[in-house]
Structure formats: C-alpha cells, structure tokens
C-alpha positions as a Python dict, from the first residue, in 0.01 Angstrom:
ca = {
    (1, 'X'): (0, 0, 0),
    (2, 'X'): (243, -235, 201),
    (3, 'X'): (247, -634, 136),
    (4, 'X'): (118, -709, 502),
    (5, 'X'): (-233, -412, 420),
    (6, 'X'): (-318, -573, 103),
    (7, 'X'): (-318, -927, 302),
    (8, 'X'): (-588, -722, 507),
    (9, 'X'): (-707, -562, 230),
    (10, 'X'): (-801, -956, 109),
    (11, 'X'): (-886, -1080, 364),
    (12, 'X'): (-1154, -777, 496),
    (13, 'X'): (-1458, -893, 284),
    (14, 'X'): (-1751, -1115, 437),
    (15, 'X'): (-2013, -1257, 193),
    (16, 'X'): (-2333, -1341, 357),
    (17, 'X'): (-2426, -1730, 363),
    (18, 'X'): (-2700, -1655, 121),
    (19, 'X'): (-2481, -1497, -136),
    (20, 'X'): (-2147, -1660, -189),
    (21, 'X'): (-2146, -1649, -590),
    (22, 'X'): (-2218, -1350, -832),
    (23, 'X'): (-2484, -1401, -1044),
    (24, 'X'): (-2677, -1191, -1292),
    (25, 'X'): (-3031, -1109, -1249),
    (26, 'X'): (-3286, -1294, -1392),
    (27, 'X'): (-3527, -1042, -1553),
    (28, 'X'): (-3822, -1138, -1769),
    (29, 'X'): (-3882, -942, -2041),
    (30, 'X'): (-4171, -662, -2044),
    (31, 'X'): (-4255, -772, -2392),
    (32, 'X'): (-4339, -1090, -2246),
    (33, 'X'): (-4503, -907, -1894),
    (34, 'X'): (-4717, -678, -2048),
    (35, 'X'): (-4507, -406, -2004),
    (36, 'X'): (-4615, -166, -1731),
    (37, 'X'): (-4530, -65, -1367),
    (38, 'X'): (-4768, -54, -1132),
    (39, 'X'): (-4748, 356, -1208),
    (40, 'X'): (-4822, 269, -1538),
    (41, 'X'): (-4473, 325, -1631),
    (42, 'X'): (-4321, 54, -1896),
    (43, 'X'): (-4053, -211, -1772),
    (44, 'X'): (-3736, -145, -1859),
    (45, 'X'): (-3612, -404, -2079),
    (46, 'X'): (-3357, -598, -1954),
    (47, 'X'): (-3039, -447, -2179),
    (48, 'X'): (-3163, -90, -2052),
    (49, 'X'): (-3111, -166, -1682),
    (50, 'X'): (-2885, -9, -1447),
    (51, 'X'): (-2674, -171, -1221),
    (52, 'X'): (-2627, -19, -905),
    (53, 'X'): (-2395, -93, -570),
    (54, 'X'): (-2504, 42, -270),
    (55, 'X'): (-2239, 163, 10),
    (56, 'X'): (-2396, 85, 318),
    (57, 'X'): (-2718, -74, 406),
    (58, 'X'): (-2862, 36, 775),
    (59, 'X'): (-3261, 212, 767),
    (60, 'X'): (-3168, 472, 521),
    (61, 'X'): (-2965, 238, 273),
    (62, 'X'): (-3229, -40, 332),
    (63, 'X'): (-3497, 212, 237),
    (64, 'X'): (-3290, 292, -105),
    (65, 'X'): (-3290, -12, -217),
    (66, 'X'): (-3653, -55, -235),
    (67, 'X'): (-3726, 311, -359),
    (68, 'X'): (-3458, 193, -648),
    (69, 'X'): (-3608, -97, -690),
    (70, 'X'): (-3969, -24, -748),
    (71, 'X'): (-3871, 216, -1074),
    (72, 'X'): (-3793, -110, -1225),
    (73, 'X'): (-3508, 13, -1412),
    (74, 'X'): (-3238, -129, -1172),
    (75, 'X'): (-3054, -517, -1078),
    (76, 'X'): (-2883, -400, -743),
    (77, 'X'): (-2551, -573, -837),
    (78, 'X'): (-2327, -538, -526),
    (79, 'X'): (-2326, -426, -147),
    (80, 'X'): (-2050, -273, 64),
    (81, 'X'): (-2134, -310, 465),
    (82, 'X'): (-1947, -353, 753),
    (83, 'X'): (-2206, -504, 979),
    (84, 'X'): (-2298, -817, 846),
    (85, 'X'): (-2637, -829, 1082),
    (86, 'X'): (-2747, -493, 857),
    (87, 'X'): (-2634, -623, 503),
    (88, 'X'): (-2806, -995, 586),
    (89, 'X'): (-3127, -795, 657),
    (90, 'X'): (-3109, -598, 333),
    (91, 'X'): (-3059, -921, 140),
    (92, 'X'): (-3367, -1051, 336),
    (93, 'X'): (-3558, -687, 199),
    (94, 'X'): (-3471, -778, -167),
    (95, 'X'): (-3606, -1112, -170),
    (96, 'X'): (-3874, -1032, 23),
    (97, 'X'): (-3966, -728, -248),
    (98, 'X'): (-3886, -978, -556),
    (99, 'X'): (-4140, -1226, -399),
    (100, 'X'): (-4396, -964, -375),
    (101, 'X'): (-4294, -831, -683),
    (102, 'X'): (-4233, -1144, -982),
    (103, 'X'): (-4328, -948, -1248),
    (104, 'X'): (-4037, -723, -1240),
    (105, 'X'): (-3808, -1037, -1229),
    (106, 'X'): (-3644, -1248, -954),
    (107, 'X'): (-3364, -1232, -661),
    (108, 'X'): (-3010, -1379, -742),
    (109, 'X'): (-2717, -1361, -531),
    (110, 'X'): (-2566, -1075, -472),
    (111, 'X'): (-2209, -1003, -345),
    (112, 'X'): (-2122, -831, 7),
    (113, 'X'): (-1824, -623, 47),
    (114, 'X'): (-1669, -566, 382),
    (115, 'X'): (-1401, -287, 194),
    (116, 'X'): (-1606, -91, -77),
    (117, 'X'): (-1291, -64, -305),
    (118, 'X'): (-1387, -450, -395),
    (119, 'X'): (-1748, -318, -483),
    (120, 'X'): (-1599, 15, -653),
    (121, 'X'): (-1330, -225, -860),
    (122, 'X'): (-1661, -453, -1005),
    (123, 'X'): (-1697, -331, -1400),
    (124, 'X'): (-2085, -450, -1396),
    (125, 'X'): (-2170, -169, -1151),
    (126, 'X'): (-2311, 153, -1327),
    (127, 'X'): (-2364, 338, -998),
    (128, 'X'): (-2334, 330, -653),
    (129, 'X'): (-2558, 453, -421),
    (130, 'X'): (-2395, 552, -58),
    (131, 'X'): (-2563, 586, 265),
    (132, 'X'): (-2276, 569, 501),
    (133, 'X'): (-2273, 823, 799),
    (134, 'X'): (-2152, 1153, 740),
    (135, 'X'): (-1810, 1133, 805),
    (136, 'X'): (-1767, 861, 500),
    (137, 'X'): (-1927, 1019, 230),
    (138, 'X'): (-1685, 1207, 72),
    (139, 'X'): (-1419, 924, 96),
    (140, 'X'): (-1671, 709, -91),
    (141, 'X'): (-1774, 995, -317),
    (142, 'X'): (-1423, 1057, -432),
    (143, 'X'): (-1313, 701, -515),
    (144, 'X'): (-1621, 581, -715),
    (145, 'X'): (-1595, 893, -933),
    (146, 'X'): (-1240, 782, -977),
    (147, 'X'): (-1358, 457, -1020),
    (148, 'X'): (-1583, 618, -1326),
    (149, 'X'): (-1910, 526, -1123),
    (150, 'X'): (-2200, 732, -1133),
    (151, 'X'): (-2311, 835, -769),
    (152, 'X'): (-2614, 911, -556),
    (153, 'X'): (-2504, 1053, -193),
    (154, 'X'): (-2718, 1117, 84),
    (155, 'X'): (-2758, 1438, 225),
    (156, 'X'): (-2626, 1612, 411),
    (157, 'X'): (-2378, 1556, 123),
    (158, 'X'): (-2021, 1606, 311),
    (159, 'X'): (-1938, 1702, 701),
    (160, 'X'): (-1713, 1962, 595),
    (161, 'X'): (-1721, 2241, 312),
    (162, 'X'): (-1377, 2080, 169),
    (163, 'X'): (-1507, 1785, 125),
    (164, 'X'): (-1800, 1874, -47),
    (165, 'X'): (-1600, 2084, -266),
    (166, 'X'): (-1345, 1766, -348),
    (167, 'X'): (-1675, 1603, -418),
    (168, 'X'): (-1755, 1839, -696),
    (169, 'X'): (-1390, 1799, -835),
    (170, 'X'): (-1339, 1475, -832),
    (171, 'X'): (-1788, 1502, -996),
    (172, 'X'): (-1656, 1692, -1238),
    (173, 'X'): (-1286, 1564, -1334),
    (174, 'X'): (-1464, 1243, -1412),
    (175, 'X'): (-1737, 1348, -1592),
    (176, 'X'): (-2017, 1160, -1342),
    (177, 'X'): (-2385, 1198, -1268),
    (178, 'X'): (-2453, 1284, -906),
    (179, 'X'): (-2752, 1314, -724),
    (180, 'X'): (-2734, 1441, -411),
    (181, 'X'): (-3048, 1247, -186),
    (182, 'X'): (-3250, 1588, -95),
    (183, 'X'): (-3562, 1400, -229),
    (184, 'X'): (-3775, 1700, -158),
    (185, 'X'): (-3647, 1877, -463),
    (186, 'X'): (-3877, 1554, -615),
    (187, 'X'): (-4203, 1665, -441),
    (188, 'X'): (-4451, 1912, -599),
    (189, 'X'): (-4550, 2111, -279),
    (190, 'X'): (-4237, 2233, -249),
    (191, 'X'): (-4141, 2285, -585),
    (192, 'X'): (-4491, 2488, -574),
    (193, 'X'): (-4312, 2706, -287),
    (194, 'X'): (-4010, 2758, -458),
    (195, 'X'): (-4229, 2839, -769),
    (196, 'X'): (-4456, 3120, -569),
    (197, 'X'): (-4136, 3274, -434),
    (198, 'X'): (-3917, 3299, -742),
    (199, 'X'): (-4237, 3453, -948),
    (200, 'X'): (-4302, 3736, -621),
    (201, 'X'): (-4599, 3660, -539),
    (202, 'X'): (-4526, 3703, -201),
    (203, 'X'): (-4309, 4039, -284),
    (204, 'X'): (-3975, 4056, -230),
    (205, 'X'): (-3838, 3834, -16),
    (206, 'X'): (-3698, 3987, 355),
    (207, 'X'): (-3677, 3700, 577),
    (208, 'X'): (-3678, 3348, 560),
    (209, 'X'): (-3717, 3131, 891),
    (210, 'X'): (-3575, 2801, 903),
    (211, 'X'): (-3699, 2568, 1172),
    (212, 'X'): (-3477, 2279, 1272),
    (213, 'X'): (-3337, 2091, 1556),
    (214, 'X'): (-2993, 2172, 1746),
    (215, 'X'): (-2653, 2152, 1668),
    (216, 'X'): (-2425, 1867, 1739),
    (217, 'X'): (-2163, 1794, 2028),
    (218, 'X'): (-1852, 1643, 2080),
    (219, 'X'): (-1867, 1266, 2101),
    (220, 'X'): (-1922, 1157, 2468),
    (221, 'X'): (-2078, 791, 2463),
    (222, 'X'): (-1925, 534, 2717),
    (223, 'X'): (-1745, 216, 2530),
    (224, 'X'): (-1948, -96, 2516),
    (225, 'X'): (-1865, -424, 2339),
    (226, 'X'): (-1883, -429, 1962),
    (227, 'X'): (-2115, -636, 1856),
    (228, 'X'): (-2045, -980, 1670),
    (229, 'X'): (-1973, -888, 1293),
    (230, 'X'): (-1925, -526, 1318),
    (231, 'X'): (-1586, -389, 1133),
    (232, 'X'): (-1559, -141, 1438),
    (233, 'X'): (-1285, -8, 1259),
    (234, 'X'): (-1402, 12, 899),
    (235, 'X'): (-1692, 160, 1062),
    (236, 'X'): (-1492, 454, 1192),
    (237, 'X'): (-1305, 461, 838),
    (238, 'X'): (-1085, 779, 791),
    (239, 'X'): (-1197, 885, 1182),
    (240, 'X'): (-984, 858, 1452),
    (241, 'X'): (-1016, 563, 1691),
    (242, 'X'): (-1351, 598, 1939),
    (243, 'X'): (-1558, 374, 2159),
    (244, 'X'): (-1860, 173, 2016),
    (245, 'X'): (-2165, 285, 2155),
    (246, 'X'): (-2530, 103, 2060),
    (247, 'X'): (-2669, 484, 1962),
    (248, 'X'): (-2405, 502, 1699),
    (249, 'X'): (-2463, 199, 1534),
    (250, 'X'): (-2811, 14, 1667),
    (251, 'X'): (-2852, -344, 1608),
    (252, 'X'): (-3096, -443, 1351),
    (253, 'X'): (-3368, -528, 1643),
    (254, 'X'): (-3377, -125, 1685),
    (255, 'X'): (-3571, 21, 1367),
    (256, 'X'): (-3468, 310, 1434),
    (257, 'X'): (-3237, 603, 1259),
    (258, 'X'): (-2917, 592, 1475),
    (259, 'X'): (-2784, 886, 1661),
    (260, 'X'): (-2442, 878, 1515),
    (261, 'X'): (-2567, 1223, 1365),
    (262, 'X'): (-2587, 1400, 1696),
    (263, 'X'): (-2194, 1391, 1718),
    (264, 'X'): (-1985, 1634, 1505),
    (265, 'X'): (-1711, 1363, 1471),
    (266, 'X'): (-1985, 1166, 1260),
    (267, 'X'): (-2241, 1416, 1168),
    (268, 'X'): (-2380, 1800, 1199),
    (269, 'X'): (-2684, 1733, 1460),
    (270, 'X'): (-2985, 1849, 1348),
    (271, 'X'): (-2874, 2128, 1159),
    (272, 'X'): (-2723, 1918, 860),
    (273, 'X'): (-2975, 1636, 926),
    (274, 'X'): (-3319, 1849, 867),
    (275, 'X'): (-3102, 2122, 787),
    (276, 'X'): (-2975, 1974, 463),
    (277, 'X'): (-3401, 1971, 344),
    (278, 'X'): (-3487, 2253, 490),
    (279, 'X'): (-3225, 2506, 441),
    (280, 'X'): (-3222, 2319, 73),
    (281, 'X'): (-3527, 2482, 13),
    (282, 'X'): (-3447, 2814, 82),
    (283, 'X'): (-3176, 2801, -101),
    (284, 'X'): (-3364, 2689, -384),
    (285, 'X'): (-3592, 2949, -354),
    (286, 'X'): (-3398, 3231, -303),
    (287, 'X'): (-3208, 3111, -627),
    (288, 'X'): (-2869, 3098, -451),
    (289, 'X'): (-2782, 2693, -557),
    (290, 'X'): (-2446, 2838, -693),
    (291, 'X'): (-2384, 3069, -406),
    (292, 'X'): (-2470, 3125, -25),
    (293, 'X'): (-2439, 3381, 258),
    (294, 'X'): (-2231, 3609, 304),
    (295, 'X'): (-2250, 3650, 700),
    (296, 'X'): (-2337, 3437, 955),
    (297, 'X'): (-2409, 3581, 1266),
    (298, 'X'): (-2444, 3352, 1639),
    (299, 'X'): (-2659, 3438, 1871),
    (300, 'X'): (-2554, 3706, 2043),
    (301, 'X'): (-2817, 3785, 2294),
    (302, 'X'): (-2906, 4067, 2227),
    (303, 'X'): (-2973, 4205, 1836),
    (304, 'X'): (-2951, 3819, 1704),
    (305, 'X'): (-3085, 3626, 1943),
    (306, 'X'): (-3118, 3378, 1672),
    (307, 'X'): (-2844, 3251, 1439),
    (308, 'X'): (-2866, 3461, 1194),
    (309, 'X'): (-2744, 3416, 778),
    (310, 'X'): (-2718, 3750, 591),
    (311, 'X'): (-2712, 3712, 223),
    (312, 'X'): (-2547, 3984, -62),
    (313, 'X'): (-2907, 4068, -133),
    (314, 'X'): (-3011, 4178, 180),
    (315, 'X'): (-3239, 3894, 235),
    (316, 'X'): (-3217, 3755, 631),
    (317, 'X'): (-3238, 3389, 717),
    (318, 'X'): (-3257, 3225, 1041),
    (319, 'X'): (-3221, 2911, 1240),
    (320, 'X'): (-3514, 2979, 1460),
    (321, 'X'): (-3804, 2801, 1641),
    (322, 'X'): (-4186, 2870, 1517),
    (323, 'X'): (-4460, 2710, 1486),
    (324, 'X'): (-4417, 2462, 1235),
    (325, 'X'): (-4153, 2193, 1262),
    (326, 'X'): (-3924, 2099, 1021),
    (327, 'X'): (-4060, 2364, 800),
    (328, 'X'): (-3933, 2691, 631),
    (329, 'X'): (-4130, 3019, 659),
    (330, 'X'): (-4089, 3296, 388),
    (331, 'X'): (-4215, 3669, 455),
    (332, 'X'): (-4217, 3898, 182),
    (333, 'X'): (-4322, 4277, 103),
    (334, 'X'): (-4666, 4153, 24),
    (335, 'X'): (-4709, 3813, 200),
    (336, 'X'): (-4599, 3511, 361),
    (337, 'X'): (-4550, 3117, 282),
    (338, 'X'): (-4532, 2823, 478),
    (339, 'X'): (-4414, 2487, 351),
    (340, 'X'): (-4329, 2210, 504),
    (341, 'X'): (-4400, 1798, 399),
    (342, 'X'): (-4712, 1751, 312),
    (343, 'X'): (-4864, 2118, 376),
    (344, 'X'): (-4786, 2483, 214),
    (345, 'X'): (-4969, 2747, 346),
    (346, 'X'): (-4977, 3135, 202),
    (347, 'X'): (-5099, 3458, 252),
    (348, 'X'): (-5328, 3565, 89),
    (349, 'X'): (-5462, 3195, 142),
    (350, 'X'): (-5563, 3141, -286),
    (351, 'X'): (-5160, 3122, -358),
    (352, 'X'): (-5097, 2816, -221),
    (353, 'X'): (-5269, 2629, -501),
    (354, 'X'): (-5191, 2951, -800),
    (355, 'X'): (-5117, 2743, -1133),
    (356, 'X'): (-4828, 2922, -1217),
    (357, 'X'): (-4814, 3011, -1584),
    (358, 'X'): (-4659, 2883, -1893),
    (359, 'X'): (-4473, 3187, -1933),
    (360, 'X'): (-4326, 3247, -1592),
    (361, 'X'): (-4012, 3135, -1438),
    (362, 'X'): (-4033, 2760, -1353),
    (363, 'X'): (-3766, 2513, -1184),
    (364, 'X'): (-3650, 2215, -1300),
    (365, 'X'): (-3954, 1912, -1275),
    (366, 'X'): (-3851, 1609, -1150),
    (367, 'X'): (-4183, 1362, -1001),
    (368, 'X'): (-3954, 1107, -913),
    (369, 'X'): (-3567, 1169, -716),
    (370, 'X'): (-3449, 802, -812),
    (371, 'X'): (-3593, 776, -1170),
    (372, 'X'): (-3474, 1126, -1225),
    (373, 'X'): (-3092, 1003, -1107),
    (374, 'X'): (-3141, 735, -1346),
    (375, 'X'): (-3246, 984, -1637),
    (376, 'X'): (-2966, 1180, -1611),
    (377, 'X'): (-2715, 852, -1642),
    (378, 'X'): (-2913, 759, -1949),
    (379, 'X'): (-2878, 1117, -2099),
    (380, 'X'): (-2533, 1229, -1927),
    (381, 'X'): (-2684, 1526, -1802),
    (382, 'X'): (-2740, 1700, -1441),
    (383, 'X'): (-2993, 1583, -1232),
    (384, 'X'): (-3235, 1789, -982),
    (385, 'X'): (-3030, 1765, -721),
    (386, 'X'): (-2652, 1792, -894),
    (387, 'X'): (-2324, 1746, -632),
    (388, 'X'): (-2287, 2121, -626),
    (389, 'X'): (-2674, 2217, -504),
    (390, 'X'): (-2607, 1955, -269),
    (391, 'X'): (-2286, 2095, -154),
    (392, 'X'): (-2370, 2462, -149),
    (393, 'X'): (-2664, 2333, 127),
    (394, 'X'): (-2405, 2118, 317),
    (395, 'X'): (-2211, 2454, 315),
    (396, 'X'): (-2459, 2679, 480),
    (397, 'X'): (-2561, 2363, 763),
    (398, 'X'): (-2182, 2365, 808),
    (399, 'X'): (-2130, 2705, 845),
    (400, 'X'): (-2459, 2750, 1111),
    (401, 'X'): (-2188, 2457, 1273),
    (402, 'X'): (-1897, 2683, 1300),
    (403, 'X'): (-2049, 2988, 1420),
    (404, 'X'): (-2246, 2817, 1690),
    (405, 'X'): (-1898, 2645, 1757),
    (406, 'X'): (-1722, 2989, 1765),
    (407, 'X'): (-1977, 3145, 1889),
    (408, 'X'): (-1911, 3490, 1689),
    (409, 'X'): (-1964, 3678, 1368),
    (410, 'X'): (-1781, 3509, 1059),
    (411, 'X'): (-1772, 3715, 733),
    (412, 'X'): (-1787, 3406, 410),
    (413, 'X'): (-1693, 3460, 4),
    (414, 'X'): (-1953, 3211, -131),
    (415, 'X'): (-1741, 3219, -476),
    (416, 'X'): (-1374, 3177, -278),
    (417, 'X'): (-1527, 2941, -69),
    (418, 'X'): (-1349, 3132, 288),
    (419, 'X'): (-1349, 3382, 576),
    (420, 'X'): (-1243, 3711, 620),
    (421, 'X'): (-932, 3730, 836),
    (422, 'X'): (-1048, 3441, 1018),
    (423, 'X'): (-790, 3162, 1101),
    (424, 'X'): (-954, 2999, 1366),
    (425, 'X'): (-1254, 2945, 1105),
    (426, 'X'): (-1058, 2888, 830),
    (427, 'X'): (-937, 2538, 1041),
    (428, 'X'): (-1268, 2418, 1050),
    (429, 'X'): (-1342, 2412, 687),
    (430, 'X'): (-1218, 2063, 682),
    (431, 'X'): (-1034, 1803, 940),
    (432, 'X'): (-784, 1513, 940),
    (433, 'X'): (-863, 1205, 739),
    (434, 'X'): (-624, 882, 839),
    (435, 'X'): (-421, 820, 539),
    (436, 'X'): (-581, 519, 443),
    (437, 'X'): (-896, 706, 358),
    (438, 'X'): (-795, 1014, 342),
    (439, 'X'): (-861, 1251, 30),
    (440, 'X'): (-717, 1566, -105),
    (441, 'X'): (-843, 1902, 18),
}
C-alpha cells in the first residue's frame, strides 16, 4: 500500500461522540443474577462470552445486534460503518436494550470503524458479523477469515458464484465457523417440510415451485447529494464509481430495507433477496446442499414459460407465481406441500403436523440461528447453515440471474462449478473488484 493510502487508511475512521475509548463490558455474574434468560436459558458467565464485531449497521445489522444480544452469550466489541447517522443509531439500540435489559450486564463504549480492516486487526474480537450490501460481502468474508475471525454473513451470501466459492476457500484455509444468515433453516415449520419431503411422504418429488419476486436491473438512479457523514466511496467499496441515490442508502428517518438490492451492481433483485430463503429450502429438501442444477432454462414462451431449473434427478423447479407468496410448493407422486413463514400446508391435510419418527431420516436441529453460530465457535464444528449451503443457494439465485440476463438455455456442472461451451456465461460467474478490495477468483 503506498505512503500517501495508508495516510488515508488513518485517517478514514470516525468514532461516534458517545464512544471515543474502548472499554470492556461490564457483565455481572449469573452466579450472582440468578442465572437464567428470560428463555430459561443460563447466563453465560462472563469468561465464556463471545465477542463479536459487526460490519455494517443499517435495519438488517441493527436487527443483529439485538437478536445477538438477547442469547446473552455475546459483548458486541466493535463496529465497522460508513454512515455515521446508521452506526450512532445502533449505539443508541444497545443502550437502549442494556437499559431494558440490566440483568444481562451494562453498555460501555464501543469503537466505530469507518475502514473494517481497523475492526478486523482488533485481537478481542471472536467474530464478526457482516451485513453490508451484497456487493461487499465477500470482500469482508475473505479478510476476516484471514484475519482468523469467525464469521456470520447474510444471505444472499455472495453476488457472484466466484465469490461465494473464494468464501468457502478462504472458510476453509482458515479453519473458521461460518454461518450463513438463512435463519429459516432455525425455524421448525420448515424444518418439518424438509422433514416430510426427505422421508416421501409426499412420493417422489417431480416439481418444486418457487415463488419470489423479479430479477434485478442495471443501476439507473439520478445523482443526488450525499448525505453529511456518508463514506460515499467506502460505501461503493470494490464497485466502480456511481451516483448516490436516497433508495440505495435511506437515511435513518426511513425504517425501511433499502432498495440497493433491486440493482445487479449491488444485489440480485428479488431472486437472491427471497430467493436466497426460499430456493434455500428446496435445496434443503431435495438434499442437494452440496450440489445444484444441472440446467437452467429462461422463459422461452412457449414449453417454459417459466424459468425453469432441471436437476440430475429429474426433479423440475421453477421461478413461478402461485398462490402463496414468498413460499415454496412441492408436488410429489402421492401429494403436495406448501410451506411458507408461519404456515405449511399438505395433502393429505394430517401430514402437516406427522411426528416424524425416531428412526427416520432427520436434518440437523437448530431452535435458535444465532445461538447455534455461537455453538459451533464453542465446539469448532459446522453450523446449520455452513458457508457452502449458503453458497450452493447463492449459486442457483445467481444462475436464475444469468439466464434471465441471457435470456437462453445454459447447461451447469454443479461439482466443476461451470457451463457447457458457454463463454458469454462463463464471464458472468464473477466481475471486476477495484484493487483495493479486490479478492482472488
């Protein structure tokens, strides 16, 4: 790095006026509390907590924290933001939940990184947790593995297959823990879905529906004036230069998730967003979290006039609309099953609620995404949601992406990890990263 970037490199971090010093946590003892969670759950003691840094803090990071923090098995130790409007509010959040919440222990200051590579270089941070957009998550990925950080990544996990796959490498060249955010892996009416499936008890499976929004588009958003405190820049990280818009990154006034997603330059539209739960699911059911399609087929029209995913086993999946939103329909040779948040539906009607037996095929249990991350750091072992399930569902959301971008047939080696005699595909497995952030593909 030249003399004149580490200067910037300095110079780049903000800490907000309520935390200018590092402190430690004070945590009081659960000897001395009692020593249960309001889900009955014991404290952790205070030498058994993890410290964790989070990687940007807009709704979805701000909603981490808390979801962390309630397991009561965490000190948040560190933040990396480049809007100082979003990290001040999350600091507000964690004082405000420590108030509520004195039994679990009380606020102290924490740090605020404009440049995560200050938060990545701190050796009392365990783990980070990143909710950037899209287009950052595999430069963060790669550098706190390197870092020898533990990791929990929102989904969808990477914006392009070869960066998901250098997010496995770098995973497992560094021996981390990584739990990719598809939180519905944590929720039993799903893993009852993916339960009912595996065991047949809908028959073999023929078709799977997937019902999700669209695809995204190419950036289009007029330039307006970046707000006070935004790292524009930063922002756009290994990206090539674009004009601030509002909808890309709202001001804190907006509570609402921004539409940086929509854009292919940031995110995969709809199809990665919900795509990356939905399509998890089916994955998960079909038993394919090591694999995917092997065709994918645009809508032509005519015979597909759905997008259309043909796997080795014959099974058909498709991104179509039906009557359930942001839901997955399976049809077998003997019935059906519907499952979306909240609701499974099957027929025959009884097999939505079937105890399924001690002897048949279960899936891994986890009640709880964020205390199950923090399990597997404890034990060294996967968690439910490990950087390659994540990545094989990133895949197939990616690879709807190119063929509606193509607008043709591709023909995909799941193990290889490329086309058939398809150059034009091939390109779009990953894109240019400016050097500064850019990782090997």
């Amino acid at each position: 790095m030249k003399k004149d970037q580490n200067a910037n490199y300095n110079r780049r971090k903000f800490i907000t006026t309520s935390a200018k010093a590092f402190a430690a946590f004070t945590i009081v003892p659960r000897f001395v509390l009692g020593g249960k969670m309001p889900d009955g759950t014991l404290y952790t003691a205070p030498s058994d907590m993890i410290n964790l840094g989070f990687i940007g803090t807009g709704k979805q990071g701000r909603g981490l924290t808390e979801s962390f923090l309630k397991t009561g098995q965490i000190r948040i130790a560190a933040i990396s933001e480049v809007y100082k409007d979003k990290a001040d509010l999350t600091i507000d959040k964690i004082k405000n939940f420590y108030a509520a919440n004195a039994a679990i222990g009380s606020y102290a200051d924490i740090p605020v990184y404009n440049d995560m590579r200050e938060l990545l270089s701190l050796k009392n941070v365990d783990a980070v947790v990143i909710a950037t957009p899209d287009h950052w998550h595999a430069a963060a990925a790669v550098r706190a593995a390197e870092a020898g950080k533990d990791i929990y990544c929102e989904k969808p996990l990477a914006l392009t297959i070869k960066e998901g796959r250098a997010m496995v490498n770098a995973t497992r060249k560094y021996n981390r823990v990584f739990q990719t955010g598809s939180m519905q892996r944590s929720w039993p009416e799903f893993r009852q879905a993916v339960e009912l499936v595996r065991n047949g008890y809908i028959g073999e499976v023929k078709s799977v529906k997937v019902n999700v929004g669209p695809p995204p588009q190419q950036y289009n958003l007029s330039a307006e004036p970046i707000p006070a405190g935004l790292d524009w820049t930063t922002w756009l990280g290994p990206n090539e230069p674009a004009a601030f818009n509002t909808e890309l990154a709202p001001p804190v006034s907006k509570d609402v998730f921004p539409n940086w997603r929509n854009y292919r330059e940031f995110g995969g539209g709809m199809v990665t967003d919900w795509g990356a739960h939905m399509f998890d699911i089916a994955q998960w059911a079909l038993d394919m979290d090591n694999s995917g399609p092997v065709e994918i087929i645009a809508p032509d029209g005519g015979e597909h006039p759905n997008l259309t995913f043909r796997y080795k086993n014959g099974v058909i999946m498709t991104h179509e609309k039906w009557e359930w939103d942001g839901a997955v329909l399976f049809t077998g040779t003997e019935g059906e099953l519907r499952i979306k948040r909240g609701q499974i539906e099957t027929t025959p009607a009884p097999l939505a609620t079937r105890i399924i037996g001690e002897n048949e095929k279960h899936v891994y249990k986890s009640e709880n995404h964020y205390k199950d991350f923090l399990n597997a750091i404890r034990t060294r072992t996967k968690p439910i949601c490990d950087v390659e399930t994540g990545h094989r569902t990133a895949s197939v959301c990616n690879l709807a992406n190119m063929a509606y971008r193509l607008n043709r047939r591709l023909q995909w080696n799941p193990k290889k990890e490329t086309f058939k005699n398809d150059a034009e595909a091939t390109a779009l497995l990953g894109r240019p990263m400016l050097n500064e952030w850019g990782i090997k593909l």
